[in-house]
CSV table of C-alpha atoms in Angstrom, one decimal:
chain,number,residue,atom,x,y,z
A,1,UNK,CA,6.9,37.4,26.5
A,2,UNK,CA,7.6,39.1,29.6
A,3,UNK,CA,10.6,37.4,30.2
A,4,UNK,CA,12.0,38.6,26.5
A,5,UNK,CA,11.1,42.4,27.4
A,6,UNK,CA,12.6,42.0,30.8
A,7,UNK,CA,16.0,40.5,28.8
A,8,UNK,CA,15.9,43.3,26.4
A,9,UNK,CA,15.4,46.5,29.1
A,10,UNK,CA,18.6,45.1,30.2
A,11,UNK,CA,20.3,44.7,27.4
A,12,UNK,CA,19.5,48.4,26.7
A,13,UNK,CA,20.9,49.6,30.1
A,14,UNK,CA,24.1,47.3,30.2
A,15,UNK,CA,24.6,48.9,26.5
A,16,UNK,CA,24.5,52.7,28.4
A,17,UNK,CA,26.2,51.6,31.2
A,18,UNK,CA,28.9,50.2,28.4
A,19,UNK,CA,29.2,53.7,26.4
A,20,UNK,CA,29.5,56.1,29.7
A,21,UNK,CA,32.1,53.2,30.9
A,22,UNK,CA,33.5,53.9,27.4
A,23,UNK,CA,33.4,57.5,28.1
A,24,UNK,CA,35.2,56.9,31.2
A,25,UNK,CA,37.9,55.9,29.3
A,26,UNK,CA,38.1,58.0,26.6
A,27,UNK,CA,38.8,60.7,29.0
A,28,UNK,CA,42.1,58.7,30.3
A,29,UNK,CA,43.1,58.5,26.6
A,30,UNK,CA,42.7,62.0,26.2
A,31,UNK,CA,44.7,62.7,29.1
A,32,UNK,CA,47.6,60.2,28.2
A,33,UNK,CA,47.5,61.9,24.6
A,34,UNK,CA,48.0,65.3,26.2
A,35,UNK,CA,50.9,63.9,27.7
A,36,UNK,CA,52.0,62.9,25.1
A,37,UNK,CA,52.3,65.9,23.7
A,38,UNK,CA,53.3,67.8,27.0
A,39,UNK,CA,56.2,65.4,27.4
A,40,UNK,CA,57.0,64.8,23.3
A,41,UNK,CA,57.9,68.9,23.8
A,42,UNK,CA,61.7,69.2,23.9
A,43,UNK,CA,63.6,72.4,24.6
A,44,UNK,CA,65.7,74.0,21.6
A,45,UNK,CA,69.1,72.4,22.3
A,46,UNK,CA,67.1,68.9,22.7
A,47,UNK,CA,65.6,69.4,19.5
A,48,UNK,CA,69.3,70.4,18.1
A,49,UNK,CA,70.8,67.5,19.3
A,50,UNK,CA,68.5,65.2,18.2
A,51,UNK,CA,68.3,66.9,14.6
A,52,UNK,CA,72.2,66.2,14.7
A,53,UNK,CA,72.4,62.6,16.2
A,54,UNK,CA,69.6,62.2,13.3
A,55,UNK,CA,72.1,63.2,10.7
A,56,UNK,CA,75.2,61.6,11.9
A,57,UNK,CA,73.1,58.2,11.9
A,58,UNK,CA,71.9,58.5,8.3
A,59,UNK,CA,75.2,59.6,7.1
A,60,UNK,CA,76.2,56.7,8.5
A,61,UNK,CA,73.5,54.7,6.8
A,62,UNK,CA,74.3,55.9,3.5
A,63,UNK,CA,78.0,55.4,4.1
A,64,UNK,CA,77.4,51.5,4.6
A,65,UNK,CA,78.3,49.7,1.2
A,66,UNK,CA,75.6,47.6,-0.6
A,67,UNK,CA,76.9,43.9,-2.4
A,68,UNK,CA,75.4,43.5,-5.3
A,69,UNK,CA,76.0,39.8,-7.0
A,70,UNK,CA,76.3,39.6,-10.4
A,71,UNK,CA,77.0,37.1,-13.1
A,72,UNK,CA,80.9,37.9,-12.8
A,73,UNK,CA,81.2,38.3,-9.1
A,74,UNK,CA,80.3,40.6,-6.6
A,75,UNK,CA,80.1,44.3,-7.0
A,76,UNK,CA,80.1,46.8,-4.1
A,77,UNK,CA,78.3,50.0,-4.3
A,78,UNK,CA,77.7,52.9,-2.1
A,79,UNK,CA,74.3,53.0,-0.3
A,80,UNK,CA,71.6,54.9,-2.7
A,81,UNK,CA,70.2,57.9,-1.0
A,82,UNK,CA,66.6,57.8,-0.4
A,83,UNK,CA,64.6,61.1,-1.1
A,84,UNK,CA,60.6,60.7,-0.5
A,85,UNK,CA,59.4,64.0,-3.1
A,86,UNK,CA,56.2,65.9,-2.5
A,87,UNK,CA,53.7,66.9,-4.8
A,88,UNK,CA,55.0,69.4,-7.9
A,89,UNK,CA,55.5,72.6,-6.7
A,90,UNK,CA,55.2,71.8,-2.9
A,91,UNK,CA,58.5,71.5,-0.9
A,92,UNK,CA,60.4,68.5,0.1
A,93,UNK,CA,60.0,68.8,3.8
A,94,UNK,CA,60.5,65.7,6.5
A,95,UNK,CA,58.0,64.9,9.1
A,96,UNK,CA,58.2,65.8,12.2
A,97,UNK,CA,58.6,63.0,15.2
A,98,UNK,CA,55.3,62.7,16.2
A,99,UNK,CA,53.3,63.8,19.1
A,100,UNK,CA,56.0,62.3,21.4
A,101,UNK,CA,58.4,64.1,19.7
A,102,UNK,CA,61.0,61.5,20.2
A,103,UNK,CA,61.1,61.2,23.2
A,104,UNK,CA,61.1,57.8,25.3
A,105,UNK,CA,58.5,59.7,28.3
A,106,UNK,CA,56.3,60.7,25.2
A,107,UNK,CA,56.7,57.3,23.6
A,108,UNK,CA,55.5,55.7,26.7
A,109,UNK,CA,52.3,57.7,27.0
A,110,UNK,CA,51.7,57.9,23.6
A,111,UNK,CA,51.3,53.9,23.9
A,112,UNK,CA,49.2,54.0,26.8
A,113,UNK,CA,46.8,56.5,25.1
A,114,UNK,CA,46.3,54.2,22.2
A,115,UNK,CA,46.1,50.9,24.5
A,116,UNK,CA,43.4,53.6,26.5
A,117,UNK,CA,41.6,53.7,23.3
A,118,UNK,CA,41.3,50.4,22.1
A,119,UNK,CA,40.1,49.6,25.5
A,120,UNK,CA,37.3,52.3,24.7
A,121,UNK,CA,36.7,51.1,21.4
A,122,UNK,CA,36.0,47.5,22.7
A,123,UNK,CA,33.5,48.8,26.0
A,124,UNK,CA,31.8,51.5,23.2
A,125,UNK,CA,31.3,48.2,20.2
A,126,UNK,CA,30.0,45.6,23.1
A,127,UNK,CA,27.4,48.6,24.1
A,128,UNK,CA,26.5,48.7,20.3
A,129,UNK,CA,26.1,45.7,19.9
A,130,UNK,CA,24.1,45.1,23.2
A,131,UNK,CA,21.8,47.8,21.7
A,132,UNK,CA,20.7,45.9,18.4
A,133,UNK,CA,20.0,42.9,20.4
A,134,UNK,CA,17.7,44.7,23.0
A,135,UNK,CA,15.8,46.9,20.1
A,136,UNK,CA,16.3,43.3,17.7
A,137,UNK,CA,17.3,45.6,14.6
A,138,UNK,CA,20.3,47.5,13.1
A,139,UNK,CA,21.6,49.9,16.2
A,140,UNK,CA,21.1,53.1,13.7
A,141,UNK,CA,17.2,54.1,13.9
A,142,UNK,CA,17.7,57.2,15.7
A,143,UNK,CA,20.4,60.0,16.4
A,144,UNK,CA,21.4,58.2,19.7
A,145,UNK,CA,22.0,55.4,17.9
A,146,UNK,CA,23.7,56.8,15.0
A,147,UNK,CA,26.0,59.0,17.1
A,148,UNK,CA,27.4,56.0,19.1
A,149,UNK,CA,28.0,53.7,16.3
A,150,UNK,CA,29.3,56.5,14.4
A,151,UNK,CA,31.9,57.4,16.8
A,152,UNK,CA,32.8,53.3,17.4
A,153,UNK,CA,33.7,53.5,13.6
A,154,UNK,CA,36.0,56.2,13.5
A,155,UNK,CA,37.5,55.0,16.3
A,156,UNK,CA,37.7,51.5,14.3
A,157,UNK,CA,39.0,53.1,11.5
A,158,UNK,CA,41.6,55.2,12.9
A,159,UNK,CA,42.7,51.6,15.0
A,160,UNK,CA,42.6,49.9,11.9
A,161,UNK,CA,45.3,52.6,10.3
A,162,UNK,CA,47.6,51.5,13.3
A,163,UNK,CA,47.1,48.1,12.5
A,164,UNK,CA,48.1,48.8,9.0
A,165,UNK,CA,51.8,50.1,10.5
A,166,UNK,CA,50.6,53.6,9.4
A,167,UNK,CA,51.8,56.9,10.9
A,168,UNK,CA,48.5,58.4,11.6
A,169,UNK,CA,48.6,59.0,15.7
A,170,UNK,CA,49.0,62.2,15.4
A,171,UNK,CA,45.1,61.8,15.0
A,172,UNK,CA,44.8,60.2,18.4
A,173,UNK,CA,44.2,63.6,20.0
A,174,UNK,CA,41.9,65.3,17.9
A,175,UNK,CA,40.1,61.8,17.4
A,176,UNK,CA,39.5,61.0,21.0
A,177,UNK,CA,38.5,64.6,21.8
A,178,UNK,CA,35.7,64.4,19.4
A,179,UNK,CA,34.3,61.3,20.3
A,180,UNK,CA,34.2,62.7,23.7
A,181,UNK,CA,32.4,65.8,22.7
A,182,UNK,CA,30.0,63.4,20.2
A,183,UNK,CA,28.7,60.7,23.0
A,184,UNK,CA,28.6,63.6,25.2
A,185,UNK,CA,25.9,65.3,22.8
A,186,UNK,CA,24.3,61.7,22.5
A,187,UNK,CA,24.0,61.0,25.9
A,188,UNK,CA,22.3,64.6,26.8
A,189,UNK,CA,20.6,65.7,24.6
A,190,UNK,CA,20.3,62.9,21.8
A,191,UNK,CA,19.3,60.4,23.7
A,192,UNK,CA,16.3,58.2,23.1
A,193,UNK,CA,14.7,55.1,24.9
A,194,UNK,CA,15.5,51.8,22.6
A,195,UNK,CA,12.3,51.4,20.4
A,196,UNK,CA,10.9,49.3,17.6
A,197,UNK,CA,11.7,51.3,13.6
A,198,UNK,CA,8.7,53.8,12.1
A,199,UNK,CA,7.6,51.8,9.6
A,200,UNK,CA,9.6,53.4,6.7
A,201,UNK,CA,12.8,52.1,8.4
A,202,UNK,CA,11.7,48.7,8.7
A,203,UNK,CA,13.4,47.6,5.8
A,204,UNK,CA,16.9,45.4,5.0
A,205,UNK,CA,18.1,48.5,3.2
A,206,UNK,CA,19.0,49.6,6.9
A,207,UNK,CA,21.8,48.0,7.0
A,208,UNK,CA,22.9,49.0,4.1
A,209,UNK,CA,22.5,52.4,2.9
A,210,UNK,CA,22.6,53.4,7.2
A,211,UNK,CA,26.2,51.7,7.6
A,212,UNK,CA,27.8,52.9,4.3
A,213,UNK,CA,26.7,56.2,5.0
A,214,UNK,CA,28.4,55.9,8.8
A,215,UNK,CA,31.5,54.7,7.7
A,216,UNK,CA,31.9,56.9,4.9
A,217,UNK,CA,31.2,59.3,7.4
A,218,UNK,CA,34.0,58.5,9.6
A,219,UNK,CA,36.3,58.3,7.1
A,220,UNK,CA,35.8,61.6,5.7
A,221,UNK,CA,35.6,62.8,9.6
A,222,UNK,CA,39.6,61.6,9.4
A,223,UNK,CA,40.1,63.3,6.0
A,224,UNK,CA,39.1,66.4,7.1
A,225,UNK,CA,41.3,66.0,10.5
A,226,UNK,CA,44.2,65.6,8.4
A,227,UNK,CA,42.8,68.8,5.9
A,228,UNK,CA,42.5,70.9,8.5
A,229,UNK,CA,46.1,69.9,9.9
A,230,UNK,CA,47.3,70.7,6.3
A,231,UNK,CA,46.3,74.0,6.6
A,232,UNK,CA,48.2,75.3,9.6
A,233,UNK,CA,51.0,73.1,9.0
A,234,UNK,CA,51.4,74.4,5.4
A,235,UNK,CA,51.1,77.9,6.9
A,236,UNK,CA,54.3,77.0,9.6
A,237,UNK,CA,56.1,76.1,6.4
A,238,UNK,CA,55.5,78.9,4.8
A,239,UNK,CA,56.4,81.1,7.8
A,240,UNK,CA,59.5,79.4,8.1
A,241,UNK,CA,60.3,79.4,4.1
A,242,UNK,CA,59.9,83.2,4.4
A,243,UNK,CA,62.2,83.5,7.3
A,244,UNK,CA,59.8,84.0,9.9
A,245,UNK,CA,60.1,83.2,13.1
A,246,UNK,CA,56.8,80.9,14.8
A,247,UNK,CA,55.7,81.0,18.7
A,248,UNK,CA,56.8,78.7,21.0
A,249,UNK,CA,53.7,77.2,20.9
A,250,UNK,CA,53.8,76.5,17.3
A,251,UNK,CA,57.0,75.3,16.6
A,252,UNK,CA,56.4,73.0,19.8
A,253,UNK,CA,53.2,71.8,18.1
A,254,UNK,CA,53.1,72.0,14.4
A,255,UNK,CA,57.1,70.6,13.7
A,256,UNK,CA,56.0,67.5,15.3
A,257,UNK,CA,53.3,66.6,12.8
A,258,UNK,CA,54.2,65.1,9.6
A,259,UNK,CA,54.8,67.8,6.8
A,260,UNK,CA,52.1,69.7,4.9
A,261,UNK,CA,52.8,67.3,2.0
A,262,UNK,CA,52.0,64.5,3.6
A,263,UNK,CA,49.1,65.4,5.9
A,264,UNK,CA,47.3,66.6,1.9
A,265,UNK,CA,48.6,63.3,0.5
A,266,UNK,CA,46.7,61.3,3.2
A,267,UNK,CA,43.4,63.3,3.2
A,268,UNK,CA,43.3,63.2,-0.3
A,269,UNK,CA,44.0,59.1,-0.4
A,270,UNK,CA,41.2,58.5,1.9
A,271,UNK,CA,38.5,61.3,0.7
A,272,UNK,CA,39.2,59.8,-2.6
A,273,UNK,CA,39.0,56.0,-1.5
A,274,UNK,CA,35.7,56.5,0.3
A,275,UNK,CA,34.0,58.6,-2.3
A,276,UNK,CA,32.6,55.8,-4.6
A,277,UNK,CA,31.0,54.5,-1.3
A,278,UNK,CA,29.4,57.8,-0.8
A,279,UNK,CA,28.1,57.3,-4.2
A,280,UNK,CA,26.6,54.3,-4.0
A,281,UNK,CA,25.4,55.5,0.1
A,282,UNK,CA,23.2,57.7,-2.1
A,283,UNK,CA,22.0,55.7,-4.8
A,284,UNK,CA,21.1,52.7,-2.0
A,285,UNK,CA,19.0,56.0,-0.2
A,286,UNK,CA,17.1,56.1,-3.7
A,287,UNK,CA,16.5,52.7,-3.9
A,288,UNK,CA,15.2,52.4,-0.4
A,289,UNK,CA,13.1,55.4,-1.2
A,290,UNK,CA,11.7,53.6,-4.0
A,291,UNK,CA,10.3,50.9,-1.9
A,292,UNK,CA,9.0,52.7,0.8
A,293,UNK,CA,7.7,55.8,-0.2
A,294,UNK,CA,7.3,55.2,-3.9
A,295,UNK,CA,9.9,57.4,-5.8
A,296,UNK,CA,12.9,57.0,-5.8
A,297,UNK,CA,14.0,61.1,-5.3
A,298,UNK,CA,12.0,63.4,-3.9
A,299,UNK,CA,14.1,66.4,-3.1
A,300,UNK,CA,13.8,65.9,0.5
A,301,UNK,CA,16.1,67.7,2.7
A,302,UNK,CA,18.5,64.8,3.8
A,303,UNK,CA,18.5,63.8,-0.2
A,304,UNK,CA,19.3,67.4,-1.3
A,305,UNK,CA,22.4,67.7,1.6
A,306,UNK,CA,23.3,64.1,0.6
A,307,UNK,CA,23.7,65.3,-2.9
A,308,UNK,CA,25.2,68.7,-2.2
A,309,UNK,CA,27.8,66.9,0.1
A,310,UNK,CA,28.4,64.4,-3.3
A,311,UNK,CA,29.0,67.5,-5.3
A,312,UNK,CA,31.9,69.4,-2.3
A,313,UNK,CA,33.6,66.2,-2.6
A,314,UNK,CA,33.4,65.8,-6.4
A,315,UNK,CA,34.9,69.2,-6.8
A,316,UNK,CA,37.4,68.3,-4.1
A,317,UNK,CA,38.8,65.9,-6.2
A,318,UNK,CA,38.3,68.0,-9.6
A,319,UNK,CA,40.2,70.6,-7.7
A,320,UNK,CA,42.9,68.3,-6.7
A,321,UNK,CA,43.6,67.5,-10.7
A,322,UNK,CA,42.8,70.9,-11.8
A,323,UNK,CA,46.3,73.4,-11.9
A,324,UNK,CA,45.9,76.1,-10.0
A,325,UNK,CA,43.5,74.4,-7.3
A,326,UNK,CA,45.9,72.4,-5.8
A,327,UNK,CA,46.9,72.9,-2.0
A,328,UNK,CA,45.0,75.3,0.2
A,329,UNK,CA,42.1,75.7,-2.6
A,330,UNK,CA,41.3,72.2,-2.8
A,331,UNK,CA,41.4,72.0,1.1
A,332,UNK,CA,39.1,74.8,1.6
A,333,UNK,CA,36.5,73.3,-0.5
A,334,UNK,CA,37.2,69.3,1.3
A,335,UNK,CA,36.2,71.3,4.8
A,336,UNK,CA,33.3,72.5,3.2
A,337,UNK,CA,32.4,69.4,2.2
A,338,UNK,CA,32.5,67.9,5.0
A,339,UNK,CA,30.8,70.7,6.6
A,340,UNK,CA,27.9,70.0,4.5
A,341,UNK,CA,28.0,66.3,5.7
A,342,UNK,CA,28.1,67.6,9.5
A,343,UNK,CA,24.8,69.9,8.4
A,344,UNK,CA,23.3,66.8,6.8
A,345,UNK,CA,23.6,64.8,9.8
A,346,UNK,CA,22.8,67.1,12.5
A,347,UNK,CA,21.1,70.3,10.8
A,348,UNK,CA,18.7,68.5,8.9
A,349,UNK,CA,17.8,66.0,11.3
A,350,UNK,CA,17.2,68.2,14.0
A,351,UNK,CA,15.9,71.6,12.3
A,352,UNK,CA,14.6,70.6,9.4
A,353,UNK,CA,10.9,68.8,8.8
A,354,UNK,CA,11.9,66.4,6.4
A,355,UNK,CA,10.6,62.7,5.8
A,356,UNK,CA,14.2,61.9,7.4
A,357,UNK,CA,13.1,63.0,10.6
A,358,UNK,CA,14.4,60.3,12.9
A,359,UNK,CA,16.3,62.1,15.5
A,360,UNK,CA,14.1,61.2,18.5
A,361,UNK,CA,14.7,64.7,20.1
């Protein structure tokens, strides 16, 4: 017995000594990513030249005949032209290069920032993991816990995206700078000593109405990076469209992100694939309320956020299909949402008496 306790107190300090090694890092990454975009930053006449060694190459594309075979013979026809439109009403405007911008120096640390963070990624799930195995239980009974498995999951996520051969690390920067920010708050000021569940937690519904709710979290977390990018890249557009003329700092910046188009088109994909989970995050809530306290709604605080955050991203998506909403309305109301989610999760748990109250602060 003693033995088992000794095994587990080290378990639970390996898994801090895993998360600040995680930190450790995640601060390299974050370093390599503003490299990235310090060295992706070309001078005008780069940016020219590019734009025009660009063109020449997919004139020289499209100039490239295509044999088609046919019943008859062979027929030879010009190469079709490929044109990717955005949204009705929006305007057909490329991506930019990325945060490298590229370049081969901001190509390199670009790839060392995301090796950086898969490094992190796997140091910040081993300490996870070590956690549930000291405590014995799902690593999510308190705000400590939470935080650290939330963060692991948006990093997972955003990982997983790269896998996928997606174009998504332009999030890299604003990704790794909040995790910093988020295990720094959960290392201060959130942290609590590994600890056996109150006795309303104690239930299988942990894991599943707990790790739902995280991942759901940290994919709207992603959505609303991507809304938030909209907005000032949609505003860069709009400057240009007018004939204005953006700082240095902003055309340095903001042209190297993908257009506003497709920054809405991928918040909207993944607000929209995770909200059925969010759904079900809420009725699983109701249903664990139902065994442990007896009713299955009570109008607690966390169940009244939980459903006000349901509602900001049902309207989000109304919005979206509603004329007239589309664009910068509908974003407005996605941040919203997710502020409400943010409120939910920290605001409640922290300010808030509530029968939710597990932040061990």
């Amino acid at each position: 017995m003693i033995l088992a306790a000794e095994t587990n107190e080290g378990l639970a300090t390996l898994s801090n000594e895993l998360v600040y090694a995680s930190m450790a890092v995640y601060t390299l990454a974050f370093l390599a990513h503003i490299a990235e975009w310090v060295f992706g930053s070309r001078s005008k006449v780069g940016r020219t030249a590019a734009a025009l060694t660009g063109a020449k190459g997919a004139a020289a594309s499209a100039a490239v005949p295509v044999q088609v075979k046919g019943a008859g013979g062979t027929t030879v026809l010009d190469r079709p032209k490929v044109v990717t439109r955005s949204a009705a009403g929006t305007r057909d405007v490329p991506d930019g290069p990325g945060a490298a911008g590229g370049t081969v120096k901001g190509d390199l640390y670009g790839r060392i920032a995301v090796s950086l963070t898969v490094l992190a990624f796997a140091l910040e799930a081993a300490g996870v993991v070590s956690r549930a195995i000291a405590v014995q239980r799902a690593p999510w009974g308190n705000m400590y816990e939470f935080s650290t498995t939330f963060s692991t999951v948006a990093v997972g996520t955003y990982l997983g995206f790269l896998v996928a051969k997606k174009n998504v690390r332009w999030i890299g920067l604003p990704l790794v700078t909040t995790v910093l920010l988020d295990l720094g708050l959960a290392t201060t000021w959130l942290y609590t000593e590994s600890d056996q569940l109150v006795p309303a937690l104690d239930s299988y519904w942990l894991w599943i109405h707990v790790s739902t709710a995280i991942f759901c979290g940290a994919v709207f977390y992603l959505g609303a990076v991507a809304t938030l990018l909209y907005l000032f890249r949609d505003s860069y557009e709009n400057k240009l469209a007018n004939g204005g003329e953006p700082g240095a700092f902003a055309r340095s910046v903001l042209e190297r992100l993908p257009s506003a188009a497709s920054l809405d088109k991928f918040s909207y994909r993944v607000n929209a694939a995770v909200f059925p989970l969010w759904t079900f995050t809420i009725i699983a809530g109701a249903i664990w309320a139902g065994d442990a306290w007896g009713r299955y709604w009570g109008w607690d605080a966390k169940e009244v956020w939980s459903f006000i955050t349901w509602v900001g991203y049902a309207a989000y998506l109304h919005a979206r299909a509603t004329a007239g909403w589309k664009g910068r309305k509908a974003a407005y109301i996605a941040l919203i949402a997710f502020g409400c989610f943010l409120f939910n999760y920290y605001g409640v748990n922290i300010f808030v008496t509530s029968k939710h109250s597990y932040a061990g602060v």
